[in-house]
Tab-separated table of C-alpha atoms and ligand atoms in Angstrom:
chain	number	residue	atom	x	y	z
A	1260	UNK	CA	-4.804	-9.920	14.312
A	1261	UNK	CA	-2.738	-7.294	16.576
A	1262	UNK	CA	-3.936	-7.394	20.188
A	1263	UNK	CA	-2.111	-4.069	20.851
A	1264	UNK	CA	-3.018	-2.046	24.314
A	1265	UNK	CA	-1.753	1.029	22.921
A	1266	UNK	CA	-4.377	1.336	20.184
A	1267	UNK	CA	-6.614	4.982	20.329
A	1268	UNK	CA	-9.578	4.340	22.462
A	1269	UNK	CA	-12.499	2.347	20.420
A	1270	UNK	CA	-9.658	1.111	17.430
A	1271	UNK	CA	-9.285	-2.410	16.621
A	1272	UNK	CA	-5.817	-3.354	14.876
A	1273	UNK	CA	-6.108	-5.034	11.390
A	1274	UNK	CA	-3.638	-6.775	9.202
A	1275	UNK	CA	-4.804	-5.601	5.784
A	1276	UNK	CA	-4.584	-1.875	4.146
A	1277	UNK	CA	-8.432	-2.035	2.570
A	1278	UNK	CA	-9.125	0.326	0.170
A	1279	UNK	CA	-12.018	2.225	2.085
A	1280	UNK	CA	-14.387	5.259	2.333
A	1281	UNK	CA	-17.792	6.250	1.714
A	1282	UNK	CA	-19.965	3.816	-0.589
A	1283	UNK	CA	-20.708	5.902	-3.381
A	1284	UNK	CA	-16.806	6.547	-3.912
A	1285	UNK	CA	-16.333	3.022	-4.548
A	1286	UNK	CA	-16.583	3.523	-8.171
A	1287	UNK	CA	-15.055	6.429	-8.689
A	1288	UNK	CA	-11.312	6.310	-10.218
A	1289	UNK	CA	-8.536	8.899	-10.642
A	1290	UNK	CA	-8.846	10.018	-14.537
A	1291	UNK	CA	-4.959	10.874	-13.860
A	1292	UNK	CA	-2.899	8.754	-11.251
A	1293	UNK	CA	0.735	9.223	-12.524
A	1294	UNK	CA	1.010	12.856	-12.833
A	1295	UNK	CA	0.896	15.265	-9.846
A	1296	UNK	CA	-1.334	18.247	-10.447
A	1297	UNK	CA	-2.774	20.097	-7.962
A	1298	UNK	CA	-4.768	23.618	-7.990
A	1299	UNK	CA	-4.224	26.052	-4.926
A	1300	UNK	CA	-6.950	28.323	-4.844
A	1301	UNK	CA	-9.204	29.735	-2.041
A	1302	UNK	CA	-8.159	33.149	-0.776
A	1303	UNK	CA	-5.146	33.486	-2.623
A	1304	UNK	CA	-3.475	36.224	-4.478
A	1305	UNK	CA	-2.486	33.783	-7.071
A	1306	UNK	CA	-4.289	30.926	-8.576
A	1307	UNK	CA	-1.311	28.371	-8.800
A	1308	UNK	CA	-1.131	24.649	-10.313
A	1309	UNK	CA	1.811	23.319	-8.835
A	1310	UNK	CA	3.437	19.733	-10.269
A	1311	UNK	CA	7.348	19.721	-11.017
A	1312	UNK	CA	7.574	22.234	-8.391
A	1313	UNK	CA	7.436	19.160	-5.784
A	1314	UNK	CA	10.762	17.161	-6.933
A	1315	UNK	CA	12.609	20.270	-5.641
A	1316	UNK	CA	10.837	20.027	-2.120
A	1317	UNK	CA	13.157	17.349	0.768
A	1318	UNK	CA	11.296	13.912	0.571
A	1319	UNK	CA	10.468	12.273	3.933
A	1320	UNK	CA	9.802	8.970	4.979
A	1321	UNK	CA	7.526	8.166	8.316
A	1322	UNK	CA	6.046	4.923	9.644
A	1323	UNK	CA	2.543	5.580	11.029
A	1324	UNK	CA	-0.526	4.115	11.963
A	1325	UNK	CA	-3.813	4.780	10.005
A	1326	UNK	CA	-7.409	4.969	12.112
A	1327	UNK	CA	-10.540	4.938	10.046
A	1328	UNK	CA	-13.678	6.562	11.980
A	1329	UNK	CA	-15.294	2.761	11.577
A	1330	UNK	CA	-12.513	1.903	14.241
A	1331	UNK	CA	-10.401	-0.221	11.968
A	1332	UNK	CA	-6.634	0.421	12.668
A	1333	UNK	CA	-3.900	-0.830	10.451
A	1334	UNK	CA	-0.853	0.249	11.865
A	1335	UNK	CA	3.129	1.262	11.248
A	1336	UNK	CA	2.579	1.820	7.066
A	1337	UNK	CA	5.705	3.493	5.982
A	1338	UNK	CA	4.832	6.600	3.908
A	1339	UNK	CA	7.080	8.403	1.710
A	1340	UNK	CA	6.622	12.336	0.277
A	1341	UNK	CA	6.422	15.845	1.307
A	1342	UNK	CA	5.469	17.470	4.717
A	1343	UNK	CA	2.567	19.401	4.167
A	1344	UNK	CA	4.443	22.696	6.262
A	1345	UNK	CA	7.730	22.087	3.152
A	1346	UNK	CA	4.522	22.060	0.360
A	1347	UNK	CA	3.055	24.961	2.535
A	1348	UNK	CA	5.927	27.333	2.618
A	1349	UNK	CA	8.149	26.633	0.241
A	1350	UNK	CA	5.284	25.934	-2.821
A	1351	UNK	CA	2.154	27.568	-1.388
A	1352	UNK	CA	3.289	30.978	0.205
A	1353	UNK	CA	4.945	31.964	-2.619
A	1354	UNK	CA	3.414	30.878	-5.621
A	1355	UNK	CA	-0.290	31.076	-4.614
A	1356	UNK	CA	0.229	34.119	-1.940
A	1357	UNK	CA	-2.426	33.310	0.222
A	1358	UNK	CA	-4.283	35.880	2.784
A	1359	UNK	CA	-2.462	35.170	6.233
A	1360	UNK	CA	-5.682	34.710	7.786
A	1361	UNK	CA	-6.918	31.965	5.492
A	1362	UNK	CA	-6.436	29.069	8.003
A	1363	UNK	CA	-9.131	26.840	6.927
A	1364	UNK	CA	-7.514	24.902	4.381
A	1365	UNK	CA	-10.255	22.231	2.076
A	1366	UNK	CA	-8.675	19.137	0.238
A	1367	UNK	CA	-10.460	17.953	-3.081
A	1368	UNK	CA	-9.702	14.782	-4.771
A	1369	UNK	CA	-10.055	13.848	-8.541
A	1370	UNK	CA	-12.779	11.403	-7.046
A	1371	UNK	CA	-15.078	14.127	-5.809
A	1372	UNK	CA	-13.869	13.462	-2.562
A	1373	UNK	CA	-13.062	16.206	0.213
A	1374	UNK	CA	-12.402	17.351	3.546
A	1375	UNK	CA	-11.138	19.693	5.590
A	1376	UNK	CA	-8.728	20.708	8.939
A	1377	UNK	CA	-7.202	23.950	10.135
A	1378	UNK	CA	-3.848	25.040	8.425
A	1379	UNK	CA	-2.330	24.310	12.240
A	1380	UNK	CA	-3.275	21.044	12.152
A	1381	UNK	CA	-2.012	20.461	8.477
A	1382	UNK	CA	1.560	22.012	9.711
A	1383	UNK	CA	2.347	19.706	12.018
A	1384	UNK	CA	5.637	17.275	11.197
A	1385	UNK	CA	4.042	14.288	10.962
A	1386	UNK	CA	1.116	15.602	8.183
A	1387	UNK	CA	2.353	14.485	4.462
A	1388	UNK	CA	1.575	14.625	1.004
A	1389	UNK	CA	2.926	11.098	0.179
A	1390	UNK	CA	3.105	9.532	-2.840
A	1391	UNK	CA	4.742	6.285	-1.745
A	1392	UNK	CA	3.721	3.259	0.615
A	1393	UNK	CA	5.719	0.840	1.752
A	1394	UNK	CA	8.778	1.239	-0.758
A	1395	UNK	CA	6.692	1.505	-4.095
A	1396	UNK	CA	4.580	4.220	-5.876
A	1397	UNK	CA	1.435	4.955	-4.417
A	1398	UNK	CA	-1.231	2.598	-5.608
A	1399	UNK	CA	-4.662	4.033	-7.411
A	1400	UNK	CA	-6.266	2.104	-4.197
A	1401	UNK	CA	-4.557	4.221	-1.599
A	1402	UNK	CA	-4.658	7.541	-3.504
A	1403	UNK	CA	-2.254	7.591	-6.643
A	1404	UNK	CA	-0.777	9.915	-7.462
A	1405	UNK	CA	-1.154	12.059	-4.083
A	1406	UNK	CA	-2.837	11.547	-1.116
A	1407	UNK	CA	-2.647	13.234	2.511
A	1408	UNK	CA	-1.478	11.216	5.266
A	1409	UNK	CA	-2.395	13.036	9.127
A	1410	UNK	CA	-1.749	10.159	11.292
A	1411	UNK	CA	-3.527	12.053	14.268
A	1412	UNK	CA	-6.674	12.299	12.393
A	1413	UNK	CA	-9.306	9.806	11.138
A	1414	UNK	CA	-8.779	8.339	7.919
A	1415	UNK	CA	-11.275	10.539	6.486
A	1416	UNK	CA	-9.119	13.569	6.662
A	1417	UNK	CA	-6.473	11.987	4.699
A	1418	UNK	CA	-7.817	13.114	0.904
A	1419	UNK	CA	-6.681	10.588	-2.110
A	1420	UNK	CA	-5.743	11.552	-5.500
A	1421	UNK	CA	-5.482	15.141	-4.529
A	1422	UNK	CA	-5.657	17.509	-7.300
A	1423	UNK	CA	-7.252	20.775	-5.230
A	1424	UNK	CA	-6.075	22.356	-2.082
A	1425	UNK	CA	-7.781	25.641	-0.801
A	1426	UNK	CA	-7.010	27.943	2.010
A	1427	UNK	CA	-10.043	29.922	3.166
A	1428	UNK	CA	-10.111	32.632	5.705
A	1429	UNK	CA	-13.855	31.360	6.663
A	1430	UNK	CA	-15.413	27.999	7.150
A	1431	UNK	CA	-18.689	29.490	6.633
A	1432	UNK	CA	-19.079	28.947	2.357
A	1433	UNK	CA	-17.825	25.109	3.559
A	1434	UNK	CA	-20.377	21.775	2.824
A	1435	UNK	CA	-19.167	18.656	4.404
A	1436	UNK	CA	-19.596	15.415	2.772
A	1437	UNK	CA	-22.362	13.343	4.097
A	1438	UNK	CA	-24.068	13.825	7.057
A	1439	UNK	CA	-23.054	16.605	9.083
A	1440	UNK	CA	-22.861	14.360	12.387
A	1441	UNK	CA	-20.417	12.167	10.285
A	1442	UNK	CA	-17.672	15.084	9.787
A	1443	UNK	CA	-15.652	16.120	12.908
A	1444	UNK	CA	-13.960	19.645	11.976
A	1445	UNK	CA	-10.764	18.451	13.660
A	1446	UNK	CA	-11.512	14.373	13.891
A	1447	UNK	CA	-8.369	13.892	16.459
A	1448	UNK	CA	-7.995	10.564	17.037
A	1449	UNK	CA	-6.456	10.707	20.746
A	1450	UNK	CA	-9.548	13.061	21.449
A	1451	UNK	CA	-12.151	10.213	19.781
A	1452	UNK	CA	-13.359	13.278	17.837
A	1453	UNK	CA	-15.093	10.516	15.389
A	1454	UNK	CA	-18.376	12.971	14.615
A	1455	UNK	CA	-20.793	15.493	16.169
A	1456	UNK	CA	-23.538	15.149	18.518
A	1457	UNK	CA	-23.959	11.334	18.580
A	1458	UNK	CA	-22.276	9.915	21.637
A	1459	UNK	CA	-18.829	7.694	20.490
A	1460	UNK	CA	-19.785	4.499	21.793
A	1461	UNK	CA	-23.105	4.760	19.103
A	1462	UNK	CA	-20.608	5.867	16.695
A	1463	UNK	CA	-18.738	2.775	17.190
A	1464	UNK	CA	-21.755	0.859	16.945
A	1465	UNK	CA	-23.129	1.496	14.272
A	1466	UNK	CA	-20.137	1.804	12.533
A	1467	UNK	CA	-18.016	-1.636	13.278
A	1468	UNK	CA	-20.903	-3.264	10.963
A	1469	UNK	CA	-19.813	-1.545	7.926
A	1470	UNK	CA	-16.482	-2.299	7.846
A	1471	UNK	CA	-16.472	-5.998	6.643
A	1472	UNK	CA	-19.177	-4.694	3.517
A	1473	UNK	CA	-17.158	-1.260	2.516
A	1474	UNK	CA	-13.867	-4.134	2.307
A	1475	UNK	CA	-15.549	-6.052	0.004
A	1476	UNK	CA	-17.435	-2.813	-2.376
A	1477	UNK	CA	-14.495	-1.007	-2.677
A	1478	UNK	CA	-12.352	-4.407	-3.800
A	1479	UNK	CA	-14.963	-5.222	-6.031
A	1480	UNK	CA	-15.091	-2.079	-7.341
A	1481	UNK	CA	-11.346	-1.804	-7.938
A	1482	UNK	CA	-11.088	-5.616	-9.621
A	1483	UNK	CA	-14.042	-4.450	-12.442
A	1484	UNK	CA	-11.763	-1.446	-12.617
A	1485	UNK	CA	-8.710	-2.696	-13.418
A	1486	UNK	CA	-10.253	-5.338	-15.764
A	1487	UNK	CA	-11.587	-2.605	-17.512
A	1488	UNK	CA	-8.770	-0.935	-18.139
A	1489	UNK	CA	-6.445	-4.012	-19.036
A	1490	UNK	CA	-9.775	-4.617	-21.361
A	1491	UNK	CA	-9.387	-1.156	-23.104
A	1492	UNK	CA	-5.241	-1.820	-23.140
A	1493	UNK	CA	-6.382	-4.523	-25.286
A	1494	UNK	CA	-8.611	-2.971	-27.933
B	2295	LIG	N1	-10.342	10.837	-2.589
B	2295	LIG	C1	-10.759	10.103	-1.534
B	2295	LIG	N2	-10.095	10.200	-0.385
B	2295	LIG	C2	-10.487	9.478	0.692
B	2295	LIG	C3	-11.623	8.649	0.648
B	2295	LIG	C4	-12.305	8.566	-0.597
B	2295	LIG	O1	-13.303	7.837	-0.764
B	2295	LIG	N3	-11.841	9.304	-1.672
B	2295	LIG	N4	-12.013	7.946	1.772
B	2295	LIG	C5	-11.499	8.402	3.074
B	2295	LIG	C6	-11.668	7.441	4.159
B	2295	LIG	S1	-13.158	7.394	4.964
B	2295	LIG	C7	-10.631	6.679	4.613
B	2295	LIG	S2	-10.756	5.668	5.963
B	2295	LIG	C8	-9.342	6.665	3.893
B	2295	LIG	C9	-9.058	5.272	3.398
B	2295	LIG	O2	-7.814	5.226	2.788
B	2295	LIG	P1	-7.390	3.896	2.026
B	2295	LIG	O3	-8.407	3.645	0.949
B	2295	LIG	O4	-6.016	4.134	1.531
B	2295	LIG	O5	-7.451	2.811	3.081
B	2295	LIG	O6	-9.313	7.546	2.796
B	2295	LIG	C10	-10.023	8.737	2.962
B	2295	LIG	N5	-9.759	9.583	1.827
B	2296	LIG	MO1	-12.748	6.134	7.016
């Protein structure tokens, strides 16, 4: 257990790195976790699939901590990758040409999964597309083969197994995942932006419960997993 003052307001430090999220993501697996493909669409001029194109971008490496909304904190994982501004302007401007004004930018992963945050947010140094944790490839639990990491944000703005990024110049065409009080359009961590309406300390209520049963879903989810593929290896 870290006792650590300097924790966000409401975040508890924990040892592990769970594989987490939303229940019904639990079971739901990359169908492609080696190879990096992603689609950049939205309002672009281009449609672009970019994959190669990201050896040729500097790598950077950054130890940060990671806040889920639930309040769990596990902190200084050392991420490896691309900044998000190097992907944006040296892939994204111009191969995909997107309108200037498209600013709200929506992450898809091969799980279904998505989210969103304003292009300035994205753009800031400490935003990567990382592909490595702690010295070794990025595992299928913690987004193989490409997950955002925004260390400012709740967990649920870092996407997994990205294969999708859109810039939009309008919000408005937009559907969150879940319930709408559960989706913070900016979800700043030093602002406790965990959700809308409902007052933080509920938040933290009602979500501190969950934690311990998402753990043990999304491990059990991942073990039947991975026996079923080393069962299909077999055959
Ligand atoms: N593709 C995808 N990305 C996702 C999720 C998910 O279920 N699928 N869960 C989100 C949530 S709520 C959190 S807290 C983090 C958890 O990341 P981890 O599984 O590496 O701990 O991923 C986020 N990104
Ligand atoms: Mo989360």
């Amino acid at each position: 257990m870290k006792f650590n003052a300097s924790l966000p307001p409401g975040q508890q430090g924990r040892n592990t790195f769970p594989r987490f999220g939303m229940s019904h993501f639990a079971n739901r697996f990359p169908k492609e976790s080696a190879q990096i493909e992603i689609q950049i669409g939205g309002d672009v001029r281009n449609f672009a699939v970019v994959g190669s194109e990201f050896e040729h971008v500097d790598r950077t490496e950054q130890c940060s901590d990671f806040h889920c909304v639930t309040t769990w904190t596990c902190t200084s994982l050392r991420w490896s990758g691309i900044r998000f501004s190097d992907f944006y302007h040296q892939l994204v401007l111009p191969l995909a040409d997107p309108s200037p004004d498209a600013t709200f930018v929506v992450l898809r992963g091969q799980d279904g999964y998505r989210s969103s945050l304003p292009l300035e947010y994205l753009l800031a140094p400490d935003v990567l597309l990382a592909d490595r944790l702690d010295g070794q490839a990025l595992s299928i639990e913690h987004g193989a083969p490409l997950r955002l990491v925004a260390p400012a944000h709740y967990g649920y703005k870092s996407v997994k197994h990205i294969n999708r990024i859109e810039f939009w110049r309008s919000s408005v065409g937009y559907r969150p995942l879940g319930f709408r009080f559960m989706t913070h359009p900016t979800a700043r961590v030093a602002h406790e932006e965990r959700g809308l309406w409902v007052p933080n300390r509920i938040l933290r209520y009602l979500y501190r419960p969950l934690i311990l049963p998402a753990v043990l879903l999304f491990e059990r989810a991942m073990r039947a997993h991975r026996a079923a593929a080393a069962e299909s290896y077999k055959n």
